[in-house]
Coordinates of C-alpha atoms and ligand atoms in Angstrom, one line a residue:
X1 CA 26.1 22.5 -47.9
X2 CA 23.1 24.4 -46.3
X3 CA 20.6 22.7 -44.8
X4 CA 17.9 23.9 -42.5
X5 CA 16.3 21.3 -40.1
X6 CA 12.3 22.4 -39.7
X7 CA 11.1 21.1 -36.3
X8 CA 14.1 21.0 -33.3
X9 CA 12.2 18.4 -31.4
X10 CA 14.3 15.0 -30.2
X11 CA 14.6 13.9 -34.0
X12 CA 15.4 17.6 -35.2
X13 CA 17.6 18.8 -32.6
X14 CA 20.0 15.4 -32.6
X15 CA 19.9 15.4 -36.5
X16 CA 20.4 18.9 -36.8
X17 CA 23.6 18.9 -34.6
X18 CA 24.7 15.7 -35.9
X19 CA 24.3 16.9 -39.6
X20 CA 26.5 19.8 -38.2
X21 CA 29.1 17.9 -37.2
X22 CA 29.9 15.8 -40.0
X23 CA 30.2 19.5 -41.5
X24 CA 27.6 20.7 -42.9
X25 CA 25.8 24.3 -42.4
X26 CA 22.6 23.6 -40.6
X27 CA 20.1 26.4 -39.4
X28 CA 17.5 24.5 -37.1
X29 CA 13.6 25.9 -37.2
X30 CA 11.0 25.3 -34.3
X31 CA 7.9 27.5 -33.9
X32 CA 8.5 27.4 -30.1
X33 CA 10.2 30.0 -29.4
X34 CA 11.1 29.1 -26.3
X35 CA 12.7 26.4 -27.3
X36 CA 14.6 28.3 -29.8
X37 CA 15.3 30.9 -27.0
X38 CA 16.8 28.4 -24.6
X39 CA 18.6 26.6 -27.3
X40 CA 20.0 30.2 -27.9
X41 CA 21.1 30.8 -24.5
X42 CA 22.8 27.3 -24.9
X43 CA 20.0 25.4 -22.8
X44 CA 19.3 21.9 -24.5
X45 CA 15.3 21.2 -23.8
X46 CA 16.1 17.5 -23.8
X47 CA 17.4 15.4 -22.0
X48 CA 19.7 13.2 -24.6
X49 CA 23.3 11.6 -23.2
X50 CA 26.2 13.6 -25.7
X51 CA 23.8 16.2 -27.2
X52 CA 24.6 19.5 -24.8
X53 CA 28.1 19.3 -25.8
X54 CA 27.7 18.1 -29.6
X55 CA 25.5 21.4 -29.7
X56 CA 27.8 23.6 -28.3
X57 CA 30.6 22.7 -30.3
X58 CA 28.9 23.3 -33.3
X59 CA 27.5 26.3 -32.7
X60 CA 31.0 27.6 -31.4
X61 CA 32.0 26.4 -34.8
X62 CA 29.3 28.3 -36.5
X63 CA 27.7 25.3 -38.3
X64 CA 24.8 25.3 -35.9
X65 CA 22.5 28.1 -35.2
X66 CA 18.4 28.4 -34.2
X67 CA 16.0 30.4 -35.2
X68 CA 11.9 30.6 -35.7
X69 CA 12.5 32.2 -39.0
X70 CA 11.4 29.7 -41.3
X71 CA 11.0 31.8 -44.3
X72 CA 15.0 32.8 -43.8
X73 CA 15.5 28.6 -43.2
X74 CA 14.0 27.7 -46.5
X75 CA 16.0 30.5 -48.6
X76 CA 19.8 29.9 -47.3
X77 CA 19.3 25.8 -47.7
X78 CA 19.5 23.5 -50.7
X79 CA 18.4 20.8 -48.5
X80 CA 15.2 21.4 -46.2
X81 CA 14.6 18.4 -43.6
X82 CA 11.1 18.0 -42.1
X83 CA 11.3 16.8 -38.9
X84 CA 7.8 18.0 -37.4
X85 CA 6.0 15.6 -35.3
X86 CA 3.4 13.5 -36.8
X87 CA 1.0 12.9 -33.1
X88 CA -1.6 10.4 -33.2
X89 CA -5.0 11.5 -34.1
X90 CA -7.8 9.8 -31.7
X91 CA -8.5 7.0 -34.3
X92 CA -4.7 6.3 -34.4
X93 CA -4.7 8.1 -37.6
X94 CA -1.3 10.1 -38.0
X95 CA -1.9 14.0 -37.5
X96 CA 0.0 15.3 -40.9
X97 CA -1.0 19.3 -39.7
X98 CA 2.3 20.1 -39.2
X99 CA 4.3 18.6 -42.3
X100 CA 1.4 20.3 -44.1
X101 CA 2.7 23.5 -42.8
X102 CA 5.8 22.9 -43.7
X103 CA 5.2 21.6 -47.0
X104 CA 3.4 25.2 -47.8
X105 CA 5.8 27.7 -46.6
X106 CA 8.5 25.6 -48.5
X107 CA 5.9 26.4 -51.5
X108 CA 6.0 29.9 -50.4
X109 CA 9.7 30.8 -49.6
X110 CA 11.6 28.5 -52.0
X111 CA 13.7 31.2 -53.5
X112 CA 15.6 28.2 -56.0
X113 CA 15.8 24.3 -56.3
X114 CA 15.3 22.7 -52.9
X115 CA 15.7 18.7 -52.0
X116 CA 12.8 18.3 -49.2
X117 CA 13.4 15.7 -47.5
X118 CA 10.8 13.9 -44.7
X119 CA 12.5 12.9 -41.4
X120 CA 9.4 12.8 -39.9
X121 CA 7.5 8.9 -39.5
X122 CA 4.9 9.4 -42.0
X123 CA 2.4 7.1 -44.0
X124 CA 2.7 6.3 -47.4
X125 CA 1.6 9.0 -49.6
X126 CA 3.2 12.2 -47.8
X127 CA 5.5 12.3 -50.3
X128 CA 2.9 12.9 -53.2
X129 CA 1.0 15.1 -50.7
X130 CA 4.0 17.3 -49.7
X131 CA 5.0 17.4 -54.2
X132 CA 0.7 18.6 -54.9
X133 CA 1.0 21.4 -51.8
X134 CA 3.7 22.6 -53.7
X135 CA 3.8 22.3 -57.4
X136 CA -0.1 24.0 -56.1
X137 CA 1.5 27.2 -55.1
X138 CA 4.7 27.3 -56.7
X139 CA 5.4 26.4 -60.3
X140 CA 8.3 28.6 -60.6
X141 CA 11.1 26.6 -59.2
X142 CA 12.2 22.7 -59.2
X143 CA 12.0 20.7 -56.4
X144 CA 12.7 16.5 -55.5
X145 CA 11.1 15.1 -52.2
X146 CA 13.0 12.3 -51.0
X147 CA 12.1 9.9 -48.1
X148 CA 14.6 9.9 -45.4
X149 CA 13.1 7.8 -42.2
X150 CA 15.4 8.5 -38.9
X151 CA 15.7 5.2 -36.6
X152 CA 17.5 7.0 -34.0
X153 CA 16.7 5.6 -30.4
X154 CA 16.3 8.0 -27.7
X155 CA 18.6 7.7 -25.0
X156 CA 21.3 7.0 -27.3
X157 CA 20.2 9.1 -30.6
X158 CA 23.6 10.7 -30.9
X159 CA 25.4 7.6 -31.4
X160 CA 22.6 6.5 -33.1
X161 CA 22.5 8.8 -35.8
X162 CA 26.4 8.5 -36.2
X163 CA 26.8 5.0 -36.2
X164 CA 22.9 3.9 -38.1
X165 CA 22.5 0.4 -39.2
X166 CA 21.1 1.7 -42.7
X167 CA 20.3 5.2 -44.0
X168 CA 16.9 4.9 -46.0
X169 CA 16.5 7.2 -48.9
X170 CA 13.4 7.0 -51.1
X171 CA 13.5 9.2 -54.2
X172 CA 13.2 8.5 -57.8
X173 CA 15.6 11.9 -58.9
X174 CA 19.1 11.0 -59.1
X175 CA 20.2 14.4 -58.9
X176 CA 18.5 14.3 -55.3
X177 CA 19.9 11.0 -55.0
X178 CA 23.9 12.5 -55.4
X179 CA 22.6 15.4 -53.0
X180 CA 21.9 12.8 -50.1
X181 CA 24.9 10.8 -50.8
X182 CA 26.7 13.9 -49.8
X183 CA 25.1 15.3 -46.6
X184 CA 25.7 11.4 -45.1
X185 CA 28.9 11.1 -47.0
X186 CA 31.1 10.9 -44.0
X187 CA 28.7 8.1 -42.9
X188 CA 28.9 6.3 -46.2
X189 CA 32.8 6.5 -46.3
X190 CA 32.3 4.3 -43.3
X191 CA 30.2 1.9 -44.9
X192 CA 26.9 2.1 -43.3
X193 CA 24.7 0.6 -46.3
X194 CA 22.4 2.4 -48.1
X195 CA 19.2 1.8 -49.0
X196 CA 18.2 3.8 -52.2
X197 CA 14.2 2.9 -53.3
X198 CA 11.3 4.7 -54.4
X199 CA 9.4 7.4 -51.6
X200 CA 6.8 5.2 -50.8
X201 CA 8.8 1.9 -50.2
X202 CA 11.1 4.5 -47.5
X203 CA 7.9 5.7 -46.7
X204 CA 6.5 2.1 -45.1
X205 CA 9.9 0.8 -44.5
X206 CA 10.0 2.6 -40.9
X207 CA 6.9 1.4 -39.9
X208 CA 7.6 -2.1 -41.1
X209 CA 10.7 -1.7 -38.5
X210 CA 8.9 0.0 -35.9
X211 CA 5.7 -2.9 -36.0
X212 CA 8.5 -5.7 -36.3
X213 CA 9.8 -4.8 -33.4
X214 CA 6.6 -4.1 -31.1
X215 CA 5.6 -7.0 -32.3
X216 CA 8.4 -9.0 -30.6
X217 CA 7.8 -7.0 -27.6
X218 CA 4.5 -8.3 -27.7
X219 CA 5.5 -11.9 -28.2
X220 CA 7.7 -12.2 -25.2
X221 CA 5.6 -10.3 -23.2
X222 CA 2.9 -12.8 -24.2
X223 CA 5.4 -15.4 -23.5
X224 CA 5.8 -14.2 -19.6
X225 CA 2.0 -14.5 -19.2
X226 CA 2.3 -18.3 -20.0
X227 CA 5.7 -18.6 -17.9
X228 CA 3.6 -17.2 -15.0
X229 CA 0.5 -19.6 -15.2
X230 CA 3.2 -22.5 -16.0
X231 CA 5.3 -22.0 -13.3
X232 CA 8.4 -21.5 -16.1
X233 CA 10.9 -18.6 -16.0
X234 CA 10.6 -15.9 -19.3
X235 CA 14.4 -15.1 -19.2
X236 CA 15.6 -18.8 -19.8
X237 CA 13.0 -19.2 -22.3
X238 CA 14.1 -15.6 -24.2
X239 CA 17.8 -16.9 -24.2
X240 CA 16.9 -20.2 -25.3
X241 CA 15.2 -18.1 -27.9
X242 CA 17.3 -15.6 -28.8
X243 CA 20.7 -17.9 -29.2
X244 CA 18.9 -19.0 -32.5
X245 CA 20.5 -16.1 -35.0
X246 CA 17.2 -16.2 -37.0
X247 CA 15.0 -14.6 -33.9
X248 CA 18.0 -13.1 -31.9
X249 CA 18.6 -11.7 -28.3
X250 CA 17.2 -8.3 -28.9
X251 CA 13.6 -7.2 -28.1
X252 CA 13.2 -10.0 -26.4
X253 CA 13.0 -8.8 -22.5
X254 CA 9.5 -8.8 -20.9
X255 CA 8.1 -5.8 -19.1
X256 CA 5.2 -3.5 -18.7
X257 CA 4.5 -2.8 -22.2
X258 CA 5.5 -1.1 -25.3
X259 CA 5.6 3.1 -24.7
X260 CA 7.5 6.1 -26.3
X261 CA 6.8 8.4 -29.1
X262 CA 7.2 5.8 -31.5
X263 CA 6.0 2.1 -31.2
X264 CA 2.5 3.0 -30.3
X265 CA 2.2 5.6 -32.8
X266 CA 3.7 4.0 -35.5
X267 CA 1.6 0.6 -34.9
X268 CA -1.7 2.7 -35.0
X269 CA -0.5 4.3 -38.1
X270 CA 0.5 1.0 -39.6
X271 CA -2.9 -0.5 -38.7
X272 CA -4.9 2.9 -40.4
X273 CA -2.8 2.6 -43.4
X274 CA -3.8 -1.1 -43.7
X275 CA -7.2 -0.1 -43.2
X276 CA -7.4 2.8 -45.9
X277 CA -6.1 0.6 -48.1
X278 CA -9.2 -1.7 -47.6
X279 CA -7.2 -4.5 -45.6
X280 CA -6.5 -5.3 -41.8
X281 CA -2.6 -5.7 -40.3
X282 CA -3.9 -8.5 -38.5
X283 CA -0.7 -9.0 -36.5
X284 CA -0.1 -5.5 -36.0
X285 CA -4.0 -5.2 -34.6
X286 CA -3.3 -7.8 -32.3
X287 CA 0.1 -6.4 -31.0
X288 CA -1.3 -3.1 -30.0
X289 CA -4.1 -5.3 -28.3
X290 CA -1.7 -7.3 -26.7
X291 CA 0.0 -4.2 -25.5
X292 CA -2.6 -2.7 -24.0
X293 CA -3.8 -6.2 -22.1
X294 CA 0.1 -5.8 -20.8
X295 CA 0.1 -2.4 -19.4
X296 CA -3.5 -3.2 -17.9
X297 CA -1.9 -6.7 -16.4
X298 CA 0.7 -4.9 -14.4
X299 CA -2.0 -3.5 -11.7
X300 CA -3.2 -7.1 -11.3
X301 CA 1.1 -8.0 -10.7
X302 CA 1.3 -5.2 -8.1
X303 CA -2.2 -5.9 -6.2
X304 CA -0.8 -9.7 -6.0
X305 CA 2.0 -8.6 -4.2
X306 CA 0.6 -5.9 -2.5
X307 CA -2.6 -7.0 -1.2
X308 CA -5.5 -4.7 -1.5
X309 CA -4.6 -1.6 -2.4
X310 CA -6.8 1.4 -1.2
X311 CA -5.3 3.6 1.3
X312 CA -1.9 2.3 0.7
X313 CA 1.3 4.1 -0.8
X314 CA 3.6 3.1 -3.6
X315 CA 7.2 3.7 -4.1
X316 CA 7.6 3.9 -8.4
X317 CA 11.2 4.5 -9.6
X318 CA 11.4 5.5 -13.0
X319 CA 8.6 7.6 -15.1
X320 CA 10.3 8.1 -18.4
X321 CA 9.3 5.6 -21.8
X322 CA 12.6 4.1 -21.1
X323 CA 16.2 4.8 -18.9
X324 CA 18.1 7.9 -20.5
X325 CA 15.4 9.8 -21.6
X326 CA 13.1 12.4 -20.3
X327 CA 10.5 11.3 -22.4
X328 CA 7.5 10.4 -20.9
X329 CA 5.2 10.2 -24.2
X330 CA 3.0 7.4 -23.9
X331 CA 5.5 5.6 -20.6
X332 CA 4.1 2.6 -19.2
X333 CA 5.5 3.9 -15.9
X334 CA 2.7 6.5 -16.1
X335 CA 0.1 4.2 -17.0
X336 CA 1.2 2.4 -13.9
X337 CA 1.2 5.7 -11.9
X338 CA -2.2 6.5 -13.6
X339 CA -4.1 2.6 -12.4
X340 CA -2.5 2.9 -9.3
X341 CA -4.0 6.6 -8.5
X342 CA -7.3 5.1 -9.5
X343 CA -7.1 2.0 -7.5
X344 CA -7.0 4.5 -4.1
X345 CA -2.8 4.6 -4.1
X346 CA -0.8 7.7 -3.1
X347 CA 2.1 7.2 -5.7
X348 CA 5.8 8.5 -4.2
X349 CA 8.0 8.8 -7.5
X350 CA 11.8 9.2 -8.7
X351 CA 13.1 9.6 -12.1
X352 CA 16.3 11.0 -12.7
X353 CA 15.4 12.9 -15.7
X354 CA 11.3 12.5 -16.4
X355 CA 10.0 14.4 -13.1
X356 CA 9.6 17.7 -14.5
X357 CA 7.6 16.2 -17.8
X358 CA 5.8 14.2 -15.3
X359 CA 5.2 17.1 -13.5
X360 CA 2.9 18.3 -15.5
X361 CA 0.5 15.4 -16.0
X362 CA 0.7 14.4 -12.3
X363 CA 1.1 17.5 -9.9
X364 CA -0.3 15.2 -7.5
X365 CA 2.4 13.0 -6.9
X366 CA 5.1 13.4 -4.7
X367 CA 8.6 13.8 -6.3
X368 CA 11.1 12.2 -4.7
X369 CA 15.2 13.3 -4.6
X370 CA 16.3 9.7 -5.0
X371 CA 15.0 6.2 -5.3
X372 CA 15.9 6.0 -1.0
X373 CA 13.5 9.0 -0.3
X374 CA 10.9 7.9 -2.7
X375 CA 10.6 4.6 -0.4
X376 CA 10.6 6.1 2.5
X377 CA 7.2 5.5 4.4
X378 CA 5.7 3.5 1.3
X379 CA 4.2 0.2 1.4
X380 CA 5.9 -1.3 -1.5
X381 CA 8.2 -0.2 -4.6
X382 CA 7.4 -1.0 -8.3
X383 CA 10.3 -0.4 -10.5
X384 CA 8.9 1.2 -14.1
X385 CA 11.9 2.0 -15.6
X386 CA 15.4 0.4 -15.4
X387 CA 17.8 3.4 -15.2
X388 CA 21.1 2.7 -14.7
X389 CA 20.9 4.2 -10.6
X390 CA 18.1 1.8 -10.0
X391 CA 20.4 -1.7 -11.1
X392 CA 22.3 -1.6 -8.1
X393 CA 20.1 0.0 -5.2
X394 CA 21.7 -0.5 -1.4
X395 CA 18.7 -3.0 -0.4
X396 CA 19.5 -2.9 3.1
X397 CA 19.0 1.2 2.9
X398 CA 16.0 0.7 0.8
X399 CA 14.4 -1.7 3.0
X400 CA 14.9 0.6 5.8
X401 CA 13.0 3.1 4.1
X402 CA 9.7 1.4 2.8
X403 CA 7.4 0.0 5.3
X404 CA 7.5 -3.7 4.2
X405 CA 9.7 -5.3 1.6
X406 CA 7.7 -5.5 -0.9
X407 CA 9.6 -5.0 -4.5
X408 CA 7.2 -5.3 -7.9
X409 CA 10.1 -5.4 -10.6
X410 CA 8.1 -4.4 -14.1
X411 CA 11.5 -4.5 -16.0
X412 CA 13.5 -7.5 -14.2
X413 CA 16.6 -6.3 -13.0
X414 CA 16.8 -7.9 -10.0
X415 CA 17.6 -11.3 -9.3
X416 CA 14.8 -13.1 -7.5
X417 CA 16.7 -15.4 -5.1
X418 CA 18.7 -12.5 -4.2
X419 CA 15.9 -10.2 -3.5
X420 CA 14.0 -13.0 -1.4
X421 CA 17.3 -14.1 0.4
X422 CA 17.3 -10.5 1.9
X423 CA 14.3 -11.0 2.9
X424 CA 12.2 -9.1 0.3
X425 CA 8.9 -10.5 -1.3
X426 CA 9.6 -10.2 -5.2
X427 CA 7.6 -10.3 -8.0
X428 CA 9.1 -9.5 -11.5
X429 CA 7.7 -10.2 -15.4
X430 CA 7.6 -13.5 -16.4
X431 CA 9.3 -15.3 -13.6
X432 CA 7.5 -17.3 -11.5
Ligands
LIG501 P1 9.0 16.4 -31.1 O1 7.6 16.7 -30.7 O2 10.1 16.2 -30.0 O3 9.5 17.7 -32.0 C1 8.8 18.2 -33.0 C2 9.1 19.7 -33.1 O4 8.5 20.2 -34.3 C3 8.5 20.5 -32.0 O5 9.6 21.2 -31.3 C4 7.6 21.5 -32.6 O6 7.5 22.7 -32.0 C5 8.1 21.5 -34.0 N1 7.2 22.0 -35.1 C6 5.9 21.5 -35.3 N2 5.4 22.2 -36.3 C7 6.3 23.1 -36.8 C8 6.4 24.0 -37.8 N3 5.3 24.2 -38.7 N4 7.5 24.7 -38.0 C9 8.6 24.6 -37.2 N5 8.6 23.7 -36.2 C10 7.5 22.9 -36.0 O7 9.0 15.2 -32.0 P2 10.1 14.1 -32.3 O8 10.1 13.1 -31.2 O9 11.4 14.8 -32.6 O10 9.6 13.4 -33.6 C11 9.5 14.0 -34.9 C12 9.2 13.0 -35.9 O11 10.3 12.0 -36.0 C13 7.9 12.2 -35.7 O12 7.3 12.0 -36.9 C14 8.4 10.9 -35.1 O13 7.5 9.9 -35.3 C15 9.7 10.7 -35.8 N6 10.7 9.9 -35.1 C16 10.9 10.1 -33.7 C17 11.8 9.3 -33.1 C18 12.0 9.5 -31.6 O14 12.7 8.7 -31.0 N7 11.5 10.6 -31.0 C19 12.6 8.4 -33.8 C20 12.4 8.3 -35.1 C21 11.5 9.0 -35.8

């Protein structure tokens, strides 16, 4: 079957090789064309563990090929996937410019019946949007919209996609229906369940997951606050918690925040939808509050331990969203880099994979070649994000590097009584 994959961002470029793999002809679209010219010359423009050689072996294969020819995307498949980003307008409102485009050159090159299929997070009512933008301009030709919401996590999206917990279709056409059944047929021969509904119930179904699970962020994050002032300890309290198989352990480790492309997007969108509708996601307002009093609390966390911080220099490991990932969309390590610049700090970083996104945002950092050189000559280290590299650091070399040993861990990986019986002054999330 031929599919063509519009947008080869982290959704598109994983779905589209994945799709690819499990057999099917895919031709991925991006209007970047340097994207589309480095994924030509075999350069993958994410990082994404698996993905650089799932890529290569399907375009040896032929399955898998790139292109910025939409037009010649739209005619060779039966099945079009939209995979555009949906950004966050400044009222939290989603930006639906680009599935717009989409929608109308599908109007303009559908040569025959096409399923069009939205991979892209978007609010309910995109279907009915993307079926009026093109029964508009095209009346010569059938078409079904389906509702296909991707839950892939990044940093494991590859496994992700080929080993989902559900695979959402909304769509009210069973003859779309039987299509979508067979482009995840090898997946539903292994008994991942299905959810077939109507587009609108797909539709609100990811951000129903998505503000779940920031909400539970939230909570334990909340939680730490009160383990702090009470002199309790967040990790005992989230596995007393999370042994209970009604809450479970999952989502429940305290840090600096919810970031990514995702959570605080989709929460914003969830709250606008509520809105238009004439209502207010009460919990969901409250989480992104709560998220934002978390990120803001972490400055307070690193002056405590730090001492007044004008003048001094920080040692922050990790910069992406989260570990495996070169995402930095929305990181709370950056919103950490960002209050510690204002508060007078010269900021030292690592990342193993986020530096040159960070780059860009902050030229005025110094970049670091590993988490050892990063310390050296700071006053303390914060540790944003846990990458694997920074779980097991040589403390002894570390400590000889940074002026005074002085560890702010955002994401608890250490142990404290280990930390201070070397001699370090530790402060983590939630642990008193
Ligand atoms: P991304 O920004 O990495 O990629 C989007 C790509 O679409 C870009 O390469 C862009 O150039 C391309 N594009 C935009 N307009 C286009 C057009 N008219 N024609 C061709 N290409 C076009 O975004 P992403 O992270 O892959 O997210 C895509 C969607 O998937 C979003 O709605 C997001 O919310 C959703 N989603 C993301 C994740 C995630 O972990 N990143 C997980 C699930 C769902």
């Amino acid at each position: 079957m031929n599919i063509c994959m519009v947008g080869t961002g982290y959704v598109g470029l994983v779905t589209g090789a994945c799709l690819a793999d499990l057999g099917m002809n895919v031709i991925c679209v991006d209007k970047d064309e340097a994207k589309i010219e480095a994924l030509g010359r075999g350069v993958i423009p994410i990082y994404e563990p698996g993905l650089e050689e799932l890529v290569a072996r399907n375009e040896r294969k032929g399955r898998l090929r790139f292109t910025t020819d939409l037009k010649a995307g739209i005619e060779s498949a039966l099945v079009i996937f939209i995979a555009v980003g949906t950004p966050p307008r400044p009222d939290g409102s989603p930006d639906l410019t680009f599935v717009r485009e989409v929608a109308e050159a599908v109007a303009e090159h559908m040569n025959d019946y096409k399923v069009v299929v939205t991979k892209s997070t978007v609010p309910t009512g995109t279907g009915k949007m993307i079926t009026d933008i093109i029964r508009g301009k095209n009346g010569r030709f059938e078409f079904s919209i389906v509702s296909n919401p991707e839950f892939l996590r990044e940093g494991s999206a590859v496994n992700d996609f080929l080993h989902p917990d559900r695979i959402v279709i909304g769509c009210s056409d069973t003859r779309a229906i039987e299509i979508m059944k067979e482009v995840y047929k090898p997946l539903f021969l292994r008994e991942t369940p299905f959810v077939i509904t109507d587009v609108a119930s797909a539709e609100l179904i990811k951000y129903a997951s998505n503000g779940f699970l920031a909400v539970k962020i939230s909570f334990i994050n909340e939680i730490a606050q009160l383990c702090e002032l009470m002199g309790a300890n967040v990790q005992a309290v989230a596995t007393g918690m999370g042994l209970d198989p009604r809450i479970g352990p999952r989502f429940l480790r305290p840090g600096p925040g919810f970031g990514g492309s995702c959570f605080p997007k989709d929460t914003s969108a969830a709250a606008d939808i509520a809105r238009n509708l004439g209502t207010t996601f009460e919990l969901i307002e409250a989480t992104i509050r709560v998220n934002a009093r978390t990120k803001a609390r972490m400055l307070d966390k690193i002056k405590g331990a730090a001492g007044p911080l004008p003048g001094k220099t920080a040692a922050v490991l990790g910069l992406s969203f989260k570990p495996e990932t070169d995402d930095i969309r929305e990181s709370p390590a950056l919103a950490v880099v960002e209050d510690l610049l204002e508060a007078g700090v010269r900021v030292r970083a690592f990342d193993p994979a986020a530096m040159e996104n960070a780059k860009a945002i902050f030229p005025q950092l110094h970049y670091a070649k590993d988490a050892y050189d990063c310390a050296a000559g700071a006053d303390f280290v914060v540790l944003a994000t846990e990458w694997n590299e920074f779980r097991a650091l040589d403390l002894e070399e570390l400590a000889r590097a940074v002026r005074s040993r002085t560890m702010i861990d955002l994401r608890n990986v250490y142990d404290p009584d280990e930390l201070r019986a070397a001699g370090w002054s530790y402060t983590g999330v939630g642990r008193s």
